[in-house]
Coordinates of C-alpha atoms in Angstrom, one line a residue:
Chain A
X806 CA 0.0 0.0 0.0
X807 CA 1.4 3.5 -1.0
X808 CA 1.0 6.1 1.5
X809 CA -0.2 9.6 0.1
X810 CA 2.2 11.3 2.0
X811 CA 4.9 9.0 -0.1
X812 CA 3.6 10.6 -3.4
X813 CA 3.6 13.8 -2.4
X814 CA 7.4 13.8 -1.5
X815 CA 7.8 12.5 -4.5
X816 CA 6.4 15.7 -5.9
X817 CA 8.2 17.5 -3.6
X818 CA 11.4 16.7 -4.8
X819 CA 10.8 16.4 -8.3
X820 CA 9.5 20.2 -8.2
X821 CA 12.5 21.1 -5.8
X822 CA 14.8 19.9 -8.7
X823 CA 12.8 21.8 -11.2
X824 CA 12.9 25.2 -9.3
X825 CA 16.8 24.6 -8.4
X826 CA 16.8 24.1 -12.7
X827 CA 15.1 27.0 -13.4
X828 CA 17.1 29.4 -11.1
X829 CA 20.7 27.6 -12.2
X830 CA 20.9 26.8 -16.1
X831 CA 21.9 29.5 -18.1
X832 CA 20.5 27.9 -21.6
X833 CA 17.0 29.0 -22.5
X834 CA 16.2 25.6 -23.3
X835 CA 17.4 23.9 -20.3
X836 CA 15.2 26.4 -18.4
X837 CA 12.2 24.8 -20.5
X838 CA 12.8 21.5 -19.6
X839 CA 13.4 22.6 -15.6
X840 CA 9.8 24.1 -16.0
X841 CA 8.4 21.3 -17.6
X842 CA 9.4 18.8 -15.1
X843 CA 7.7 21.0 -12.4
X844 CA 4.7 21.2 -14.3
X845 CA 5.2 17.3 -13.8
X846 CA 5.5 17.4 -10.3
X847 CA 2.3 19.7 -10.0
X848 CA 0.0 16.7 -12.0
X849 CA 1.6 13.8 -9.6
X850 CA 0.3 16.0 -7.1
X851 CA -2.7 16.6 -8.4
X852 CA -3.6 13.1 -9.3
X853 CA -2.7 12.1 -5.9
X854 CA -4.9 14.4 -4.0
X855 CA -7.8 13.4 -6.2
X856 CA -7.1 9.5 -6.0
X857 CA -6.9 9.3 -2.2
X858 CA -9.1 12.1 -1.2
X859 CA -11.9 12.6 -3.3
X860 CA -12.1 9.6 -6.1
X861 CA -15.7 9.8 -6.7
X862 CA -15.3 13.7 -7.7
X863 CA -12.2 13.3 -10.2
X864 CA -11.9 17.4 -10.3
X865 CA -8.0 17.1 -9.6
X866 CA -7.3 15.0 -12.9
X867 CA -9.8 17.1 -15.0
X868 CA -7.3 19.8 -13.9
X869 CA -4.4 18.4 -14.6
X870 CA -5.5 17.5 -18.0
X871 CA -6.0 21.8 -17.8
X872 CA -2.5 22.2 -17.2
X873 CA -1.2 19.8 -19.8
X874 CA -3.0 21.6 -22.3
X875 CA -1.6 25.3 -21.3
X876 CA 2.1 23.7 -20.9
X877 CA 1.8 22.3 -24.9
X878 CA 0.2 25.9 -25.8
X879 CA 3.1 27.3 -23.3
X880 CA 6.3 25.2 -24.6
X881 CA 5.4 25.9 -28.5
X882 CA 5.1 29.5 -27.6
X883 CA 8.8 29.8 -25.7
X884 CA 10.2 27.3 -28.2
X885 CA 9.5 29.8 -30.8
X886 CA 11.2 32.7 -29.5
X887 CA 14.0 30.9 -28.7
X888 CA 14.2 30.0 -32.5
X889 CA 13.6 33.9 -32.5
X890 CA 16.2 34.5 -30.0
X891 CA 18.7 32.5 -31.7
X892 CA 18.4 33.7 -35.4
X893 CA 18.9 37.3 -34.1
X894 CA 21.7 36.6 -31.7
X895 CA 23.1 33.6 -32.4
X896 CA 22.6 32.7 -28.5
X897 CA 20.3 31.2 -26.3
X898 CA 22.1 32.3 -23.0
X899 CA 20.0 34.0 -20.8
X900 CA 22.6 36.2 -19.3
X901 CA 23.4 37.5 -22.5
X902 CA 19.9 38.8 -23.1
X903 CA 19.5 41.4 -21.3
X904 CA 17.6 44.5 -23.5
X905 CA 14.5 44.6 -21.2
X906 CA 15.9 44.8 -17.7
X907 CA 16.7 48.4 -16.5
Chain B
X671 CA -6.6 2.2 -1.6
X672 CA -6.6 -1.4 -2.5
X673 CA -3.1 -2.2 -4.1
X674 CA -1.0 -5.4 -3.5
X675 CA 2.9 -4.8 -2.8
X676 CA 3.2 -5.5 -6.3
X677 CA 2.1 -2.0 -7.0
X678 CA 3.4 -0.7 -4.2
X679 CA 7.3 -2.0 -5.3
X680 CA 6.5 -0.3 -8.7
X681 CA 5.8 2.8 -7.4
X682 CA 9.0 2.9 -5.2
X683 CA 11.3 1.9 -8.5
X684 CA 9.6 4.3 -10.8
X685 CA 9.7 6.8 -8.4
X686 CA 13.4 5.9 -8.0
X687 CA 14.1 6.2 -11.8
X688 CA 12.1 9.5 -12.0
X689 CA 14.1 11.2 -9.3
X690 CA 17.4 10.0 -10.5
X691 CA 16.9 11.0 -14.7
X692 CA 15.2 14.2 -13.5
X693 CA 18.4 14.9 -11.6
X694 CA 20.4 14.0 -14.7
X695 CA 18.6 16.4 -16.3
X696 CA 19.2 19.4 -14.1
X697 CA 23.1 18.2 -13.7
X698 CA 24.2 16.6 -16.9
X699 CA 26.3 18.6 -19.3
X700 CA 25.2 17.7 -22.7
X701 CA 21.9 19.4 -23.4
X702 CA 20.4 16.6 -26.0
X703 CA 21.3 14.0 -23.6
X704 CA 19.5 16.0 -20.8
X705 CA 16.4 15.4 -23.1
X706 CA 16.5 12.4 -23.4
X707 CA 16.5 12.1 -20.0
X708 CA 13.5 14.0 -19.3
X709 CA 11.5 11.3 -21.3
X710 CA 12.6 8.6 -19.2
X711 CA 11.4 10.9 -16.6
X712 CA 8.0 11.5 -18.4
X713 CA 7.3 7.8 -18.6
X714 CA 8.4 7.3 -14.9
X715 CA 5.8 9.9 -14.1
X716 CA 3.3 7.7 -16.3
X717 CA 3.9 4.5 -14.9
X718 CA 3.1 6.2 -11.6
X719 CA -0.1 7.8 -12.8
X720 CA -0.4 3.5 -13.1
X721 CA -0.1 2.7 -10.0
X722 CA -2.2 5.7 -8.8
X723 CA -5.3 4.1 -10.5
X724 CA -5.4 6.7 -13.3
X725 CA -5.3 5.5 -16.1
X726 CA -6.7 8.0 -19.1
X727 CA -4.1 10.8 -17.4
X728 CA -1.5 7.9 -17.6
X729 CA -2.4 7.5 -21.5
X730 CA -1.9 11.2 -22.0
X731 CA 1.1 11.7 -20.3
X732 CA 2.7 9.0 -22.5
X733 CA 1.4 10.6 -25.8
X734 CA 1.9 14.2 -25.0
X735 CA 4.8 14.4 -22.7
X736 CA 6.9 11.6 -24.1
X737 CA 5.4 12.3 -27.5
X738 CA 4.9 15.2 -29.1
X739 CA 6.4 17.8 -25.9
X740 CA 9.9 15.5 -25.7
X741 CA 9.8 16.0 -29.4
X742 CA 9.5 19.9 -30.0
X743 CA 12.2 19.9 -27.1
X744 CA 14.7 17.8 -29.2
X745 CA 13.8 19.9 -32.5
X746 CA 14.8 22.9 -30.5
X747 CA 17.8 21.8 -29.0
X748 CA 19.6 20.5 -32.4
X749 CA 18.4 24.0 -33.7
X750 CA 19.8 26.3 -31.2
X751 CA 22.8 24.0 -30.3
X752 CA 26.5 25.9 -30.3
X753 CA 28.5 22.8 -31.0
X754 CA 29.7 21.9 -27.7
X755 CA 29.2 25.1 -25.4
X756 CA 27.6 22.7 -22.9
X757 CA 25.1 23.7 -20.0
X758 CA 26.9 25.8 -17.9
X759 CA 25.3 27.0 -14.5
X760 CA 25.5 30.8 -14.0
X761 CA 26.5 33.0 -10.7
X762 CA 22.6 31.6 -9.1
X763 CA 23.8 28.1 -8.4
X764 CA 24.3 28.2 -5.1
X765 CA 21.2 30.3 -4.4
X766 CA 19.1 28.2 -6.4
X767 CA 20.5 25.1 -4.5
X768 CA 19.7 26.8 -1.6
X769 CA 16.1 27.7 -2.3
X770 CA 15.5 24.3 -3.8
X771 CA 16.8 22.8 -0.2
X772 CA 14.2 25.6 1.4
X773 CA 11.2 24.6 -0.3
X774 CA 11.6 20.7 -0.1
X775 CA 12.4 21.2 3.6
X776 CA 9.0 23.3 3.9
X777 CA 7.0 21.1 1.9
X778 CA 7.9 18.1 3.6
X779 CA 7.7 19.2 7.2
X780 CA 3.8 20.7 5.4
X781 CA 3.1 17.2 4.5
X782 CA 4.0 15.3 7.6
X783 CA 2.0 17.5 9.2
X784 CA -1.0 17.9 8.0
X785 CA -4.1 15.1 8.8
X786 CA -5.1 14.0 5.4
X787 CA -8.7 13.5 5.4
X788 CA -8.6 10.1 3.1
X789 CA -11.3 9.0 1.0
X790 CA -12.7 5.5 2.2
X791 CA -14.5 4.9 -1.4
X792 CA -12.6 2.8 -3.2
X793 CA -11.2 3.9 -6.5
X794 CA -12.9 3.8 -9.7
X795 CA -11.5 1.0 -11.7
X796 CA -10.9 2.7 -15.0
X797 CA -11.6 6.5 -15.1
X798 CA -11.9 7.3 -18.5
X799 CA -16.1 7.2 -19.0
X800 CA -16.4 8.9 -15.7
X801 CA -13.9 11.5 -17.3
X802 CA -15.5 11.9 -20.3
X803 CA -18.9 12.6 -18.7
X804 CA -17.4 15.2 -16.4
X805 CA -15.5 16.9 -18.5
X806 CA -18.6 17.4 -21.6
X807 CA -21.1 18.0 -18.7
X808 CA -22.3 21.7 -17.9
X809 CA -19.6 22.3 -15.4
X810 CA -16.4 22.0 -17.8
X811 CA -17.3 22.3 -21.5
X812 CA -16.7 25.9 -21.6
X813 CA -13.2 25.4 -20.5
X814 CA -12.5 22.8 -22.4
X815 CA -14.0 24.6 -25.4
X816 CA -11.9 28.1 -24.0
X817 CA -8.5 25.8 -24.1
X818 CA -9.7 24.7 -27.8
X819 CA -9.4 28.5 -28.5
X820 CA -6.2 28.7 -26.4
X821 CA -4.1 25.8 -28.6
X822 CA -5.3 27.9 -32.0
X823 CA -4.0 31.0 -30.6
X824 CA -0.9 29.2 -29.5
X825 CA -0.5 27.5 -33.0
X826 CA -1.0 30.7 -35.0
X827 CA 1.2 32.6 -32.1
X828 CA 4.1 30.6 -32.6
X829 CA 3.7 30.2 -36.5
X830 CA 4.0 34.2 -36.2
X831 CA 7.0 34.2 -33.7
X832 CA 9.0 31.8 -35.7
X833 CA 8.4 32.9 -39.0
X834 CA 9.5 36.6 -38.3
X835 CA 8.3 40.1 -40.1
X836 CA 11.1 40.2 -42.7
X837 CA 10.0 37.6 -45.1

């Protein structure tokens, strides 16, 4: 028998991994994939919540079939101005891109 | 829940494999192989939606994450790739290590915590019907129409962005 709390610290550290991802790489891309695997961790949560505390409702995997469709509409979005990025600069460093901070 | 140890010793190997290829793919130096990585994470992350009794959101993770998402990841990477610049952290490395430590410590000591009110129903067997008629009854199929309208605008968004205003 899995415990819900083992699941959830399962999220847990696959999100912790993602944020650490997000904050660390310096490649655009790798910053997608970091954000993408927290997405992840959020559904396994999700899932979770709904299978041990409310299964006759199912309103937790309704949502994270929500969130799987705004991370698609989300990662085809980025991915193209990183194409952008890349043609105009010949870089997809994040450091390097810089013209909108003051 | 009613699972036998059989599901129970899947879980704890997938959720082995998930943790350690997601920590390859933070870590690792070459991007594409960081990828590929992340799909062995993705169907990890299935296989537990397996043992969780769900099966449709199991289905979908395969064919979205590990399909088509894994995909458009890999098609971006060999575009953008410098030959072998590698995936080198910047000057946040040790804050982001720190805040990563931070917010598993906090969630963790949240989870222990807390009383989880658990369900006594048992799960449904397979939830796909009961899926289908909750998500085309009244109370969803204006958002799942809304996110309809959400992939066209993302489509036609990114056709835009990629194809640029010179040509």
């Amino acid at each position: 028998m899995i415990e819900l709390e083992y699941v959830l610290f399962l999220s847990a550290v696959l999100f912790s991994l993602g944020l650490f991802g997000v904050l660390a790489r310096r490649n655009a891309v790798m910053i997608l994939l970091a954000i993408e695997l927290m997405l992840n961790a959020v559904n396994i949560n999700l899932v979770a919540f709904t299978v041990y505390l409310s299964p006759d409702l199912l309103v937790g995997i309704i949502f994270a079939i929500f969130i799987i469709t705004v991370a698609a509409a989300e990662l085809a979005l980025a991915l193209a101005i990183v194409l952008r990025l890349y043609r105009t600069r010949s870089s997809v460093n994040v450091d390097e891109v810089n013209l909108m901070r003051w | 829940m009613h699972v036998g140890t059989g599901a129970s010793i899947a879980f704890w190997i997938m959720a082995v494999v998930a943790v350690v290829s997601a920590s390859g793919v933070i870590l690792l130096k070459d991007i594409f192989r960081a990828a590929l990585l992340l799909v062995v994470s993705f169907l990890s992350i299935a296989g537990i939606f397996v043992t969780l009794n769900a099966d449709f959101i199991a289905a979908v993770q395969v064919l979205i994450y590990a399909g088509a998402i894994s995909i458009l990841l890999i098609f971006a990477i060999l575009l953008t790739r410098d030959v072998q610049e590698g995936n080198p952290s910047n000057r946040l490395k040790i804050p982001g290590m720190f805040m990563g430590a931070v917010l598993l410590t906090a969630l963790i000591v949240v989870f222990v915590n807390t009383e989880w009110r658990l369900s006594t129903e048992a799960p449904l067997d397979s939830t796909t019907a009961a899926l289908a008629d909750l998500l085309f009854s009244n109370k969803f199929v204006l958002a799942f129409e809304i996110a309809s309208v959400l992939l066209l605008a993302a489509m036609i968004g990114a056709v835009v962005l990629a194809r640029g205003e010179d040509e």
